[in-house]
Amino acid sequence: MKVCVSLVEDSVKEAVAAGLAAQERGADLLEVRFDRMAKLPDDLSPFRRLSVPRIATLRTVSQGGGSELGDEDRLRFFRRAIRIGFEYVDIESDSPLVRRMGRELKNTGVICSYHDFTGTPPLPDLLDALVSTASKGDLAKVAFQVNSVSDLLRLQEAARLFSATSNRFVVIGMGPLGEITRVLPASFGSAFTYASLEKGKEAAPGQLDVATLKALGDQPIITGLTGFPLSHSLSPAMHNHAFQALGVPGRYLLFPAQDEELEGLMGLVRDLRLRGLNVTIPHKSAVMPFLDSVDPLAERAGAVNVIVNRDGKLEGRNTDVTGLEKAMLAAGADPRGKDVLVIGAGGAARACCVVLERRGARIWVVDRTASRAQELARRFNGRVAGHADVTGMEFGMVINCTPLGMTGFPDELPVDPAVFRAGQWAVDLVYNPVATRFLTEAGERGARTLSGMEMLIYQAMDAFEAWTGQRPPYEVMAEGARTG
Ligand code: NAP
């Protein structure tokens, strides 16, 4: 992919040094943000040392920059930049200078830019912005703040329609949801993508650094996570770390989507050839009608937490099931033949029951809502246990499938600790914190313990393998989770 590095240095000397470093990292173009300099330089000749095409930008305050110069001063500066060899000047579409410079340069060398930092407008307005910006310059740059999946879908549609008539534009989605426009510029019809020299030197929110983008190349593996709301998740840290450690050019992005945006998001996965997505609360069941197939484990669990895109066909899988099973077996916690108490009756409890069914355990369910416990027990040929009865019973394994003990939830035990016994296994699906009160109390009574962190790591390993064909080592995913 073609990458333009925006240089936000304070002085000419620093900007030239940064430009040379960017060239070494593979920059195809360089944009010098003169509005970010403490003072406009008198001598621009040092920029002749840079060998890739250069863009001189003097972004106005109203378009998110720092330049407060009047039109005539700006015009004089742009003429100087062109005279010393800058190939392009970037001028805001609402400035009268864009036409004047266009005439002077005979319509070459003017990038006409438009920014909306508040949001992404309706489709007709988006197309108007593209058409009008493109009509004023040699190349159009339009950037919109992307606040939702619907915004992203409209931006994609506008870019698709516009690219039928022009390839002289760059469309940028600002903010985390717009990151995909930066890593897949060609899929949005963009002539190139903007990057920073390095982390901390971004010229706009969401910009990635040039080395990261160059390493991704033209056809990176894009995966990610959908759910709503997407509170802090360890998955981006785990998967992005695995991409890096295994040398696989890929990126894991976040797509927070409301119910009514799910179908559109699945269209985006197909259109942009994303390799797949993780799915979390509340979409694990709701997403199923929008997929082409669902594998037997996900069908049995009634939930999909991984979507795999096979040449445009979306397959739903459930690596919560396979991840929990692998985590249990790796720890030596085989539920086979045991009486197992499942606490909770939500999605995680269902995935847990699929594992127990596969391993031939006897399932007992306890939940604060009796009807949900009955429904889950019926589905998996298990039995319902009352909160008051469980302490008198002998379980070989007790599994917490409620969010109690998770950071942000009450730090309460989901069951009377008298249920714990020496030699029994206590498994907590909660992974944050790793050492929960549930596990501590169980351990104090002689039970062996397994943290939800193990399930989280194994489900991520399974998902990564499904998307890339490569199985990341356990340690790589664990390290990613630790940094997340
Ligand atoms: P869910 O579908 O919302 O179900 C939550 C269950 O917990 C329901 O049965 C609910 O009871 C019960 N519950 C919620 N708050 C409670 C409270 N204050 N007191 C008693 N019971 C309560 O959620 P889920 O998807 O099953 O997730 C459950 C937990 O598993 C979460 O903490 C999640 O992070 C964790 N999890 C971990 C992994 C992993 O890889 N380690 C994977 C998936 C999930 P009602 O039936 O009465 O509503």
CSV table of C-alpha atoms and ligand atoms in Angstrom, one decimal, residues 281 284 320 343-349 367-369 372 400-404 406 409-410 412 414 428-431 452-457 459, ligand 1:
chain,number,residue,atom,x,y,z
A,281,ILE,CA,-22.4,-9.9,24.4
A,284,LYS,CA,-23.6,-14.3,20.2
A,320,ASP,CA,-15.6,-20.7,24.1
A,343,ILE,CA,-23.5,-21.8,38.4
A,344,GLY,CA,-25.4,-19.4,36.1
A,345,ALA,CA,-27.6,-20.1,33.1
A,346,GLY,CA,-26.4,-17.5,30.5
A,347,GLY,CA,-24.3,-17.9,27.3
A,348,ALA,CA,-21.1,-19.0,29.1
A,349,ALA,CA,-23.0,-21.6,31.1
A,367,ASP,CA,-29.1,-20.0,38.9
A,368,ARG,CA,-30.8,-17.1,40.6
A,369,THR,CA,-33.6,-17.4,38.1
A,372,ARG,CA,-33.5,-20.3,33.3
A,400,ASN,CA,-18.8,-20.2,38.1
A,401,CYS,CA,-20.5,-19.0,34.9
A,402,THR,CA,-21.8,-15.7,36.4
A,403,PRO,CA,-20.0,-12.4,36.2
A,404,LEU,CA,-19.8,-12.2,40.0
A,406,MET,CA,-15.4,-9.8,37.7
A,409,PHE,CA,-19.4,-6.5,39.2
A,410,PRO,CA,-20.1,-7.2,42.9
A,412,GLU,CA,-19.6,-11.7,46.0
A,414,PRO,CA,-22.1,-16.9,43.5
A,428,ASP,CA,-14.1,-19.7,37.4
A,429,LEU,CA,-15.0,-18.3,34.0
A,430,VAL,CA,-14.2,-14.8,35.3
A,431,TYR,CA,-10.7,-13.9,34.0
A,452,GLY,CA,-11.1,-18.1,33.4
A,453,MET,CA,-7.9,-16.6,32.0
A,454,GLU,CA,-6.9,-20.1,30.8
A,455,MET,CA,-10.2,-20.4,28.8
A,456,LEU,CA,-9.7,-16.9,27.4
A,457,ILE,CA,-6.2,-17.8,26.2
A,459,GLN,CA,-10.4,-19.7,22.9
B,1,NAP,P1,-24.9,-13.8,30.6
B,1,NAP,O1,-25.3,-14.5,29.3
B,1,NAP,O2,-25.3,-12.4,30.8
B,1,NAP,O3,-25.2,-14.7,31.8
B,1,NAP,C1,-24.9,-14.3,33.1
B,1,NAP,C2,-25.4,-15.3,34.1
B,1,NAP,O4,-25.0,-14.9,35.4
B,1,NAP,C3,-26.9,-15.4,34.1
B,1,NAP,O5,-27.3,-16.7,34.4
B,1,NAP,C4,-27.2,-14.5,35.3
B,1,NAP,O6,-28.4,-14.9,36.0
B,1,NAP,C5,-26.1,-14.7,36.2
B,1,NAP,N1,-25.9,-13.5,37.0
B,1,NAP,C6,-25.6,-12.2,36.5
B,1,NAP,N2,-25.5,-11.4,37.6
B,1,NAP,C7,-25.7,-12.1,38.7
B,1,NAP,C8,-25.8,-11.7,40.1
B,1,NAP,N3,-25.6,-10.5,40.5
B,1,NAP,N4,-26.0,-12.7,41.0
B,1,NAP,C9,-26.2,-14.0,40.6
B,1,NAP,N5,-26.2,-14.4,39.3
B,1,NAP,C10,-26.0,-13.4,38.3
B,1,NAP,O7,-23.3,-13.7,30.6
B,1,NAP,P2,-22.3,-14.8,30.0
B,1,NAP,O8,-21.9,-14.5,28.6
B,1,NAP,O9,-22.8,-16.2,30.3
B,1,NAP,O10,-20.9,-14.5,30.9
B,1,NAP,C11,-20.8,-14.9,32.2
B,1,NAP,C12,-19.4,-14.7,32.7
B,1,NAP,O11,-18.5,-15.5,32.0
B,1,NAP,C13,-18.9,-13.3,32.4
B,1,NAP,O12,-18.2,-12.8,33.5
B,1,NAP,C14,-17.9,-13.4,31.3
B,1,NAP,O13,-16.9,-12.5,31.3
B,1,NAP,C15,-17.4,-14.8,31.5
B,1,NAP,N6,-16.9,-15.4,30.3
B,1,NAP,C16,-15.6,-15.8,30.3
B,1,NAP,C17,-15.0,-16.4,29.2
B,1,NAP,C18,-13.6,-16.7,29.2
B,1,NAP,O14,-13.0,-17.0,28.1
B,1,NAP,N7,-13.0,-16.9,30.3
B,1,NAP,C19,-15.9,-16.6,28.0
B,1,NAP,C20,-17.2,-16.2,28.1
B,1,NAP,C21,-17.7,-15.6,29.2
B,1,NAP,P3,-29.9,-14.8,35.4
B,1,NAP,O15,-30.0,-16.1,34.6
B,1,NAP,O16,-30.8,-14.7,36.6
B,1,NAP,O17,-29.9,-13.6,34.5
